[in-house]
mmCIF file of C-alpha atoms and ligand atoms in Angstrom:
data_model
loop_
_atom_site.group_PDB
_atom_site.id
_atom_site.type_symbol
_atom_site.label_atom_id
_atom_site.label_comp_id
_atom_site.label_asym_id
_atom_site.label_seq_id
_atom_site.Cartn_x
_atom_site.Cartn_y
_atom_site.Cartn_z
ATOM 1 C CA MET Z 1 0.093 0.153 -0.068
ATOM 2 C CA THR Z 2 1.188 3.533 -0.740
ATOM 3 C CA SER Z 3 2.210 5.529 2.483
ATOM 4 C CA SER Z 4 0.936 9.152 2.480
ATOM 5 C CA ARG Z 5 1.893 12.451 5.027
ATOM 6 C CA PRO Z 6 -0.419 15.117 5.923
ATOM 7 C CA CYS Z 7 0.335 18.397 4.189
ATOM 8 C CA VAL Z 8 1.477 21.811 5.402
ATOM 9 C CA LEU Z 9 0.656 24.722 3.678
ATOM 10 C CA VAL Z 10 3.940 26.928 4.082
ATOM 11 C CA PHE Z 11 3.797 30.613 3.344
ATOM 12 C CA ALA Z 12 7.259 31.911 3.780
ATOM 13 C CA GLY Z 13 10.401 33.426 2.151
ATOM 14 C CA LEU Z 14 13.540 32.376 0.336
ATOM 15 C CA ASP Z 15 16.948 32.282 2.744
ATOM 16 C CA PRO Z 16 19.901 31.379 0.234
ATOM 17 C CA SER Z 17 21.395 31.002 3.149
ATOM 18 C CA GLY Z 18 19.326 27.500 3.986
ATOM 19 C CA GLY Z 19 19.146 28.682 7.572
ATOM 20 C CA ALA Z 20 15.509 30.128 7.643
ATOM 21 C CA GLY Z 21 12.411 30.396 5.770
ATOM 22 C CA LEU Z 22 11.311 28.070 3.476
ATOM 23 C CA THR Z 23 14.503 25.631 3.834
ATOM 24 C CA ALA Z 24 13.885 25.450 7.116
ATOM 25 C CA ASP Z 25 10.289 24.701 7.151
ATOM 26 C CA ALA Z 26 10.324 22.177 4.865
ATOM 27 C CA GLN Z 27 13.393 20.884 6.767
ATOM 28 C CA ALA Z 28 11.180 20.959 10.084
ATOM 29 C CA VAL Z 29 7.779 19.411 8.825
ATOM 30 C CA ALA Z 30 9.541 16.756 7.333
ATOM 31 C CA GLY Z 31 11.364 16.498 10.775
ATOM 32 C CA GLN Z 32 7.974 16.029 12.226
ATOM 33 C CA GLY Z 33 6.675 12.949 9.562
ATOM 34 C CA ALA Z 34 4.567 15.639 7.548
ATOM 35 C CA HIS Z 35 5.554 17.008 4.064
ATOM 36 C CA ALA Z 36 5.758 20.741 3.414
ATOM 37 C CA LEU Z 37 3.999 22.843 0.359
ATOM 38 C CA THR Z 38 6.371 25.912 0.060
ATOM 39 C CA VAL Z 39 4.796 28.785 -1.223
ATOM 40 C CA CYS Z 40 7.360 31.603 -1.801
ATOM 41 C CA THR Z 41 6.288 34.794 -0.354
ATOM 42 C CA ALA Z 42 9.334 36.757 -0.946
ATOM 43 C CA LEU Z 43 12.816 36.359 -2.360
ATOM 44 C CA THR Z 44 15.843 37.401 0.535
ATOM 45 C CA VAL Z 45 19.541 38.097 -0.183
ATOM 46 C CA GLN Z 46 21.152 37.248 3.116
ATOM 47 C CA ASP Z 47 23.529 35.010 4.540
ATOM 48 C CA ASN Z 48 23.713 33.226 7.526
ATOM 49 C CA ASP Z 49 24.028 36.278 9.788
ATOM 50 C CA ARG Z 50 22.573 39.324 7.902
ATOM 51 C CA VAL Z 51 19.818 40.045 5.176
ATOM 52 C CA HIS Z 52 21.269 42.679 2.192
ATOM 53 C CA GLY Z 53 17.774 42.767 0.627
ATOM 54 C CA VAL Z 54 14.588 41.359 0.045
ATOM 55 C CA GLN Z 55 11.940 41.225 -2.617
ATOM 56 C CA PRO Z 56 8.027 40.189 -2.409
ATOM 57 C CA VAL Z 57 6.599 37.922 -4.836
ATOM 58 C CA ASP Z 58 3.791 39.555 -6.633
ATOM 59 C CA ALA Z 59 0.399 38.942 -4.607
ATOM 60 C CA ALA Z 60 -1.018 37.232 -8.078
ATOM 61 C CA MET Z 61 1.931 34.590 -8.184
ATOM 62 C CA LEU Z 62 1.612 33.966 -4.309
ATOM 63 C CA LEU Z 63 -2.461 33.278 -5.062
ATOM 64 C CA LEU Z 64 -1.299 31.338 -8.166
ATOM 65 C CA GLN Z 65 1.340 28.525 -6.433
ATOM 66 C CA ALA Z 66 -1.403 28.294 -3.499
ATOM 67 C CA ALA Z 67 -4.290 27.734 -6.195
ATOM 68 C CA ALA Z 68 -2.023 25.256 -8.106
ATOM 69 C CA LEU Z 69 -1.651 23.312 -4.550
ATOM 70 C CA THR Z 70 -4.854 23.623 -2.615
ATOM 71 C CA GLN Z 71 -6.846 22.448 -5.858
ATOM 72 C CA LYS Z 72 -5.353 19.361 -5.808
ATOM 73 C CA ILE Z 73 -3.813 18.463 -2.363
ATOM 74 C CA ALA Z 74 -5.394 18.306 1.019
ATOM 75 C CA VAL Z 75 -3.747 20.942 3.427
ATOM 76 C CA SER Z 76 -3.771 19.712 7.108
ATOM 77 C CA ALA Z 77 -2.436 22.692 8.636
ATOM 78 C CA VAL Z 78 -0.800 25.923 7.705
ATOM 79 C CA LYS Z 79 2.516 28.010 8.703
ATOM 80 C CA ILE Z 80 3.116 31.650 7.798
ATOM 81 C CA GLY Z 81 6.647 33.011 7.816
ATOM 82 C CA ILE Z 82 7.377 36.340 6.414
ATOM 83 C CA THR Z 83 5.134 38.123 4.341
ATOM 84 C CA GLY Z 84 7.439 40.019 2.496
ATOM 85 C CA SER Z 85 4.513 43.013 1.742
ATOM 86 C CA ALA Z 86 1.321 43.868 3.173
ATOM 87 C CA ALA Z 87 -0.791 42.661 -0.023
ATOM 88 C CA ASN Z 88 0.941 39.407 0.048
ATOM 89 C CA ALA Z 89 -0.618 39.052 4.025
ATOM 90 C CA ARG Z 90 -4.034 40.205 2.801
ATOM 91 C CA ALA Z 91 -3.925 37.302 -0.205
ATOM 92 C CA ILE Z 92 -2.623 34.540 2.245
ATOM 93 C CA ALA Z 93 -5.588 35.557 4.621
ATOM 94 C CA GLU Z 94 -8.238 35.366 1.494
ATOM 95 C CA VAL Z 95 -6.605 31.758 1.116
ATOM 96 C CA ILE Z 96 -6.909 30.436 4.658
ATOM 97 C CA VAL Z 97 -10.356 31.917 4.891
ATOM 98 C CA ARG Z 98 -11.330 29.729 1.448
ATOM 99 C CA LEU Z 99 -9.915 26.627 2.956
ATOM 100 C CA ARG Z 100 -11.503 27.530 6.218
ATOM 101 C CA GLU Z 101 -15.159 27.234 4.311
ATOM 102 C CA GLN Z 102 -14.476 23.746 3.969
ATOM 103 C CA GLN Z 103 -12.029 22.804 7.314
ATOM 104 C CA PRO Z 104 -13.507 25.426 9.662
ATOM 105 C CA GLU Z 105 -11.109 23.883 12.534
ATOM 106 C CA LEU Z 106 -7.801 24.048 10.199
ATOM 107 C CA PRO Z 107 -4.861 24.906 12.307
ATOM 108 C CA VAL Z 108 -2.579 27.863 11.473
ATOM 109 C CA VAL Z 109 0.557 29.149 12.928
ATOM 110 C CA LEU Z 110 1.675 32.619 12.580
ATOM 111 C CA ASP Z 111 5.319 33.400 12.908
ATOM 112 C CA PRO Z 112 5.294 37.224 13.382
ATOM 113 C CA VAL Z 113 8.729 37.505 11.994
ATOM 114 C CA LEU Z 114 9.103 41.459 12.069
ATOM 115 C CA ALA Z 115 13.203 41.296 11.001
ATOM 116 C CA SER Z 116 16.150 39.144 11.498
ATOM 117 C CA GLY Z 117 17.894 38.013 14.598
ATOM 118 C CA HIS Z 118 20.204 41.441 13.638
ATOM 119 C CA GLY Z 119 17.016 43.359 13.109
ATOM 120 C CA ASP Z 120 17.127 43.805 9.389
ATOM 121 C CA LEU Z 121 13.985 44.372 7.505
ATOM 122 C CA LEU Z 122 12.350 41.245 6.357
ATOM 123 C CA SER Z 123 8.901 43.216 4.671
ATOM 124 C CA ARG Z 124 8.849 46.120 2.039
ATOM 125 C CA ASP Z 125 5.789 47.204 4.346
ATOM 126 C CA ASP Z 126 5.309 48.264 7.790
ATOM 127 C CA ALA Z 127 5.638 44.512 9.139
ATOM 128 C CA VAL Z 128 3.412 44.831 12.348
ATOM 129 C CA GLN Z 129 0.605 46.607 10.515
ATOM 130 C CA ALA Z 130 0.574 44.203 7.324
ATOM 131 C CA LEU Z 131 0.266 41.779 9.817
ATOM 132 C CA ALA Z 132 -3.648 43.242 10.854
ATOM 133 C CA PRO Z 133 -5.452 40.743 8.493
ATOM 134 C CA LEU Z 134 -3.529 37.358 9.832
ATOM 135 C CA LEU Z 135 -4.156 37.618 13.433
ATOM 136 C CA PRO Z 136 -7.846 36.545 13.770
ATOM 137 C CA LEU Z 137 -6.970 33.690 11.603
ATOM 138 C CA ALA Z 138 -3.888 32.479 13.442
ATOM 139 C CA THR Z 139 -4.733 29.278 15.734
ATOM 140 C CA VAL Z 140 -1.311 30.025 17.220
ATOM 141 C CA LEU Z 141 1.092 32.977 17.321
ATOM 142 C CA THR Z 142 4.908 32.288 18.154
ATOM 143 C CA PRO Z 143 6.423 36.010 18.689
ATOM 144 C CA ASN Z 144 9.358 36.052 20.206
ATOM 145 C CA GLY Z 145 9.958 38.536 23.289
ATOM 146 C CA VAL Z 146 10.829 41.285 21.009
ATOM 147 C CA GLU Z 147 8.217 41.001 18.820
ATOM 148 C CA ALA Z 148 5.814 40.613 21.553
ATOM 149 C CA ARG Z 149 6.468 44.071 22.626
ATOM 150 C CA MET Z 150 6.560 45.824 19.442
ATOM 151 C CA MET Z 151 3.191 44.527 18.016
ATOM 152 C CA THR Z 152 1.590 45.639 21.701
ATOM 153 C CA ASP Z 153 3.392 48.186 23.339
ATOM 154 C CA ALA Z 154 3.211 45.986 25.909
ATOM 155 C CA THR Z 155 6.372 45.080 28.240
ATOM 156 C CA GLN Z 156 5.056 42.161 30.498
ATOM 157 C CA ALA Z 157 4.389 38.986 28.872
ATOM 158 C CA HIS Z 158 0.994 38.862 30.498
ATOM 159 C CA ALA Z 159 -0.509 42.016 28.862
ATOM 160 C CA GLN Z 160 1.336 41.478 25.065
ATOM 161 C CA ALA Z 161 -0.861 38.138 25.464
ATOM 162 C CA ALA Z 162 -4.149 40.442 26.323
ATOM 163 C CA ALA Z 163 -3.537 42.507 23.824
ATOM 164 C CA LEU Z 164 -2.663 39.544 21.417
ATOM 165 C CA HIS Z 165 -5.822 37.809 21.973
ATOM 166 C CA ALA Z 166 -7.371 41.167 21.760
ATOM 167 C CA SER Z 167 -6.311 41.321 17.880
ATOM 168 C CA GLY Z 168 -8.134 37.931 17.158
ATOM 169 C CA CYS Z 169 -5.562 35.305 17.620
ATOM 170 C CA GLN Z 170 -6.396 31.915 19.794
ATOM 171 C CA HIS Z 171 -3.413 31.024 20.854
ATOM 172 C CA VAL Z 172 0.232 32.693 21.921
ATOM 173 C CA LEU Z 173 3.597 31.244 22.810
ATOM 174 C CA ILE Z 174 5.993 34.266 23.547
ATOM 175 C CA THR Z 175 9.507 32.664 23.145
ATOM 176 C CA GLY Z 176 12.066 33.676 25.285
ATOM 177 C CA GLY Z 177 15.488 32.780 23.176
ATOM 178 C CA HIS Z 178 16.381 36.810 23.334
ATOM 179 C CA ASP Z 179 16.313 37.376 26.842
ATOM 180 C CA ASP Z 180 18.811 36.521 29.181
ATOM 181 C CA GLY Z 181 19.387 34.454 31.882
ATOM 182 C CA ASP Z 182 20.461 30.598 31.798
ATOM 183 C CA GLU Z 183 17.130 29.052 30.650
ATOM 184 C CA VAL Z 184 14.947 29.904 27.755
ATOM 185 C CA VAL Z 185 11.569 30.607 29.160
ATOM 186 C CA ASN Z 186 8.107 29.749 26.485
ATOM 187 C CA ARG Z 187 4.905 30.920 27.968
ATOM 188 C CA TRP Z 188 1.564 29.521 26.478
ATOM 189 C CA TYR Z 189 -1.088 31.790 26.678
ATOM 190 C CA ALA Z 190 -4.703 31.192 25.927
ATOM 191 C CA PRO Z 191 -7.977 34.171 25.958
ATOM 192 C CA ALA Z 192 -8.802 34.263 29.536
ATOM 193 C CA ALA Z 193 -12.176 32.798 28.976
ATOM 194 C CA THR Z 194 -10.863 29.424 27.778
ATOM 195 C CA ALA Z 195 -8.174 29.290 30.332
ATOM 196 C CA THR Z 196 -10.768 30.191 33.402
ATOM 197 C CA ALA Z 197 -12.302 26.790 32.285
ATOM 198 C CA THR Z 198 -9.374 24.994 32.209
ATOM 199 C CA ALA Z 199 -8.504 26.221 35.532
ATOM 200 C CA ALA Z 200 -11.383 24.955 37.384
ATOM 201 C CA PRO Z 201 -11.002 21.962 39.243
ATOM 202 C CA ALA Z 202 -8.910 19.422 36.289
ATOM 203 C CA SER Z 203 -12.499 17.424 35.039
ATOM 204 C CA PRO Z 204 -11.048 14.968 32.566
ATOM 205 C CA ALA Z 205 -13.705 16.271 29.860
ATOM 206 C CA THR Z 206 -12.129 19.742 30.333
ATOM 207 C CA ALA Z 207 -8.517 18.448 29.597
ATOM 208 C CA ALA Z 208 -9.685 16.512 26.839
ATOM 209 C CA ALA Z 209 -11.473 19.679 25.339
ATOM 210 C CA LEU Z 210 -8.191 21.310 25.707
ATOM 211 C CA GLY Z 211 -5.923 18.248 25.052
ATOM 212 C CA THR Z 212 -4.243 18.755 27.643
ATOM 213 C CA ASP Z 213 -3.447 16.159 30.596
ATOM 214 C CA ALA Z 214 -5.325 16.877 34.130
ATOM 215 C CA GLY Z 215 -1.697 17.553 35.827
ATOM 216 C CA THR Z 216 -1.279 20.570 33.390
ATOM 217 C CA VAL Z 217 -4.992 22.070 33.456
ATOM 218 C CA GLY Z 218 -4.575 21.964 37.391
ATOM 219 C CA ARG Z 219 -1.485 24.072 37.235
ATOM 220 C CA ALA Z 220 -3.085 26.316 35.098
ATOM 221 C CA CYS Z 221 -2.690 30.140 36.626
ATOM 222 C CA VAL Z 222 -5.331 32.409 35.022
ATOM 223 C CA GLY Z 223 -4.829 36.396 35.448
ATOM 224 C CA GLY Z 224 -7.065 39.278 34.596
ATOM 225 C CA GLY Z 225 -7.091 41.537 31.667
ATOM 226 C CA GLY Z 226 -8.235 38.668 28.673
ATOM 227 C CA ALA Z 227 -5.039 36.124 28.779
ATOM 228 C CA ALA Z 228 -4.367 33.501 31.188
ATOM 229 C CA LEU Z 229 -0.837 31.556 30.998
ATOM 230 C CA VAL Z 230 -1.729 27.972 30.127
ATOM 231 C CA ARG Z 231 1.699 26.285 31.159
ATOM 232 C CA GLU Z 232 5.412 27.271 30.547
ATOM 233 C CA TRP Z 233 8.559 25.407 29.498
ATOM 234 C CA ARG Z 234 12.042 26.454 30.459
ATOM 235 C CA TRP Z 235 14.628 25.169 28.227
ATOM 236 C CA ALA Z 236 18.731 25.066 28.991
ATOM 237 C CA ARG Z 237 20.023 28.196 27.514
ATOM 238 C CA LEU Z 238 22.625 26.641 24.794
ATOM 239 C CA ALA Z 239 25.427 29.042 23.781
ATOM 240 C CA GLY Z 240 25.638 30.904 20.417
ATOM 241 C CA GLU Z 241 23.146 32.509 18.402
ATOM 242 C CA PHE Z 242 21.386 30.492 15.655
ATOM 243 C CA HIS Z 243 19.996 31.496 12.147
ATOM 244 C CA GLY Z 244 16.318 29.807 11.658
ATOM 245 C CA SER Z 245 15.348 28.802 15.378
ATOM 246 C CA GLY Z 246 12.079 30.762 15.229
ATOM 247 C CA CYS Z 247 11.337 29.230 11.678
ATOM 248 C CA THR Z 248 12.149 25.568 13.158
ATOM 249 C CA LEU Z 249 9.932 25.922 15.881
ATOM 250 C CA ALA Z 250 6.722 27.445 14.128
ATOM 251 C CA ALA Z 251 6.791 25.134 11.255
ATOM 252 C CA ALA Z 252 7.732 21.861 14.125
ATOM 253 C CA ILE Z 253 4.173 22.674 15.272
ATOM 254 C CA ALA Z 254 2.316 23.477 12.455
ATOM 255 C CA GLY Z 255 3.732 20.029 11.194
ATOM 256 C CA GLN Z 256 2.861 18.182 14.849
ATOM 257 C CA LEU Z 257 -0.937 19.752 14.107
ATOM 258 C CA ALA Z 258 -1.198 18.559 10.843
ATOM 259 C CA LEU Z 259 -0.193 14.727 12.366
ATOM 260 C CA GLY Z 260 -3.621 15.575 14.347
ATOM 261 C CA LEU Z 261 -1.710 15.830 17.904
ATOM 262 C CA PRO Z 262 -3.582 18.035 20.333
ATOM 263 C CA LEU Z 263 -2.056 21.433 20.620
ATOM 264 C CA THR Z 264 -0.530 21.059 23.997
ATOM 265 C CA ASP Z 265 1.385 17.821 22.762
ATOM 266 C CA ALA Z 266 2.220 19.501 19.360
ATOM 267 C CA LEU Z 267 3.743 22.918 21.282
ATOM 268 C CA ASP Z 268 5.587 20.035 23.728
ATOM 269 C CA ALA Z 269 7.203 18.040 20.864
ATOM 270 C CA ALA Z 270 8.164 21.104 18.881
ATOM 271 C CA GLN Z 271 10.382 22.760 21.128
ATOM 272 C CA ARG Z 272 11.891 19.540 22.030
ATOM 273 C CA TYR Z 273 12.706 19.209 18.569
ATOM 274 C CA THR Z 274 14.172 22.688 18.354
ATOM 275 C CA TRP Z 275 16.037 22.332 21.312
ATOM 276 C CA HIS Z 276 17.767 18.950 19.790
ATOM 277 C CA ALA Z 277 17.682 20.916 16.573
ATOM 278 C CA LEU Z 278 20.013 23.887 18.047
ATOM 279 C CA ARG Z 279 21.892 21.927 20.241
ATOM 280 C CA ASP Z 280 23.479 20.200 17.538
ATOM 281 C CA ALA Z 281 23.671 23.400 15.090
ATOM 282 C CA TYR Z 282 26.721 23.281 12.488
ATOM 283 C CA ALA Z 283 28.828 26.181 11.497
ATOM 284 C CA ILE Z 284 28.897 27.028 7.612
ATOM 285 C CA ALA Z 285 30.572 30.166 8.093
ATOM 286 C CA PRO Z 286 31.592 32.516 11.059
ATOM 287 C CA GLY Z 287 28.052 33.747 12.878
ATOM 288 C CA GLN Z 288 25.205 32.094 13.466
ATOM 289 C CA ARG Z 289 24.956 28.810 13.421
ATOM 290 C CA ILE Z 290 22.537 26.631 10.961
ATOM 291 C CA PRO Z 291 19.805 24.289 13.080
ATOM 292 C CA SER Z 292 20.374 20.293 12.728
ATOM 293 C CA ARG Z 293 16.856 19.943 11.221
HETATM 294 N N1 ADP A 301 20.193 29.517 22.966
HETATM 295 C C1 ADP A 301 18.916 29.083 23.008
HETATM 296 N N2 ADP A 301 19.086 27.933 24.007
HETATM 297 C C2 ADP A 301 17.863 26.690 23.816
HETATM 298 N N3 ADP A 301 16.791 27.263 22.798
HETATM 299 C C3 ADP A 301 17.110 28.284 22.862
HETATM 300 C C4 ADP A 301 18.039 29.455 22.150
HETATM 301 N N4 ADP A 301 17.776 30.307 21.216
HETATM 302 C C5 ADP A 301 16.191 29.628 20.684
HETATM 303 N N5 ADP A 301 15.910 28.732 21.394
HETATM 304 C C6 ADP A 301 14.643 27.778 20.744
HETATM 305 O O1 ADP A 301 14.081 28.745 19.976
HETATM 306 C C7 ADP A 301 13.038 28.942 19.924
HETATM 307 C C8 ADP A 301 12.829 30.198 18.831
HETATM 308 O O2 ADP A 301 13.779 31.231 19.047
HETATM 309 P P1 ADP A 301 13.523 32.922 19.531
HETATM 310 O O3 ADP A 301 15.051 33.188 19.503
HETATM 311 O O4 ADP A 301 12.875 32.800 20.832
HETATM 312 O O5 ADP A 301 12.834 33.250 18.386
HETATM 313 P P2 ADP A 301 13.189 33.491 17.000
HETATM 314 O O6 ADP A 301 13.942 32.634 16.215
HETATM 315 O O7 ADP A 301 11.933 33.941 16.552
HETATM 316 O O8 ADP A 301 13.597 35.153 17.276
HETATM 317 C C9 ADP A 301 13.217 29.592 21.508
HETATM 318 O O9 ADP A 301 11.605 29.766 22.034
HETATM 319 C C10 ADP A 301 13.646 28.065 22.164
HETATM 320 O O10 ADP A 301 12.690 27.245 22.401
HETATM 321 C C1 MP5 A 302 12.938 34.581 4.768
HETATM 322 C C2 MP5 A 302 13.192 34.310 6.280
HETATM 323 N N1 MP5 A 302 12.604 34.008 6.946
HETATM 324 C C3 MP5 A 302 12.712 34.254 8.367
HETATM 325 C C4 MP5 A 302 13.813 34.660 9.103
HETATM 326 C C5 MP5 A 302 13.967 34.921 10.142
HETATM 327 O O1 MP5 A 302 14.402 33.734 10.923
HETATM 328 P P1 MP5 A 302 14.413 33.649 12.264
HETATM 329 O O2 MP5 A 302 13.986 34.193 13.194
HETATM 330 O O3 MP5 A 302 14.010 31.892 12.333
HETATM 331 O O4 MP5 A 302 15.913 33.464 12.710
HETATM 332 C C6 MP5 A 302 14.773 34.914 8.050
HETATM 333 N N2 MP5 A 302 15.907 35.512 8.546
HETATM 334 N N3 MP5 A 302 14.499 34.946 6.793
#
């Protein structure tokens, strides 16, 4: 019998260094046992450290790429990296809305890349404003601490998550790769209404609905202001700098969701996969290393 794999529709840019963007996403999705359908949103000029230029693909071309794939191939999850332009972000939103007419539960993982690790621009338009049509469609948003601050103007993770939920995204994983300390802390927030239910004495039914175990539900910490911390992970901080860590994490989450895993398991497995990829990262030149995916 022919074997098959669930597909992740990836919208991302080409990073010719192979560390981030489409290449990273295809490797990370494959690493979960799923298959990446790679729609190119932008061509970039970059090495393993710096971005020297960005050329967004025309929105019409993006739509043609997506249409050719989705007319023939079933999509089990969507992953969005850089869009390259506000017009491309709107086009991606259009594709997702159309897919959700048939698949209302289609998971969408949005990595709100505002700039490279060194702060180089990766969008033709204002990257924060360009994200607006995509936020209400995101099942999981994976900002790092810097991105969460730029998107909300809030300084505390809890307030950032509340503001991001108010923009319409469901789950927020604020990642701590850019913070200080011996550990990288990643925090998963859900809208308060959802998490209030989950923080009630851990009934098996509630736990099952969230796709989490009763222990996690029991530890959920409810906060005010529209966001609640569902769970936090602490990872030993690895030395050095990496090119494509955020892409690896978001694509791995999408791959896990495409396999049908509950969100808590998907977040857990994707972070473990990313940590190992960074631990085994390799050099191609001085500077940021490439995750071993
Ligand atoms: N130095 C590190 N040590 C261990 N894990 C890391 C390190 N840097 C990044 N990671 C992992 O990769 C994830 C994404 O990286 P991060 O730097 O937060 O995002 P981005 O690449 O989007 O800036 C982190 O949440 C963490 O799980
Ligand atoms: C095409 C492209 N997409 C994304 C990133 C950011 O990568 P990361 O934040 O994972 O290091 C990048 N440098 N290039």
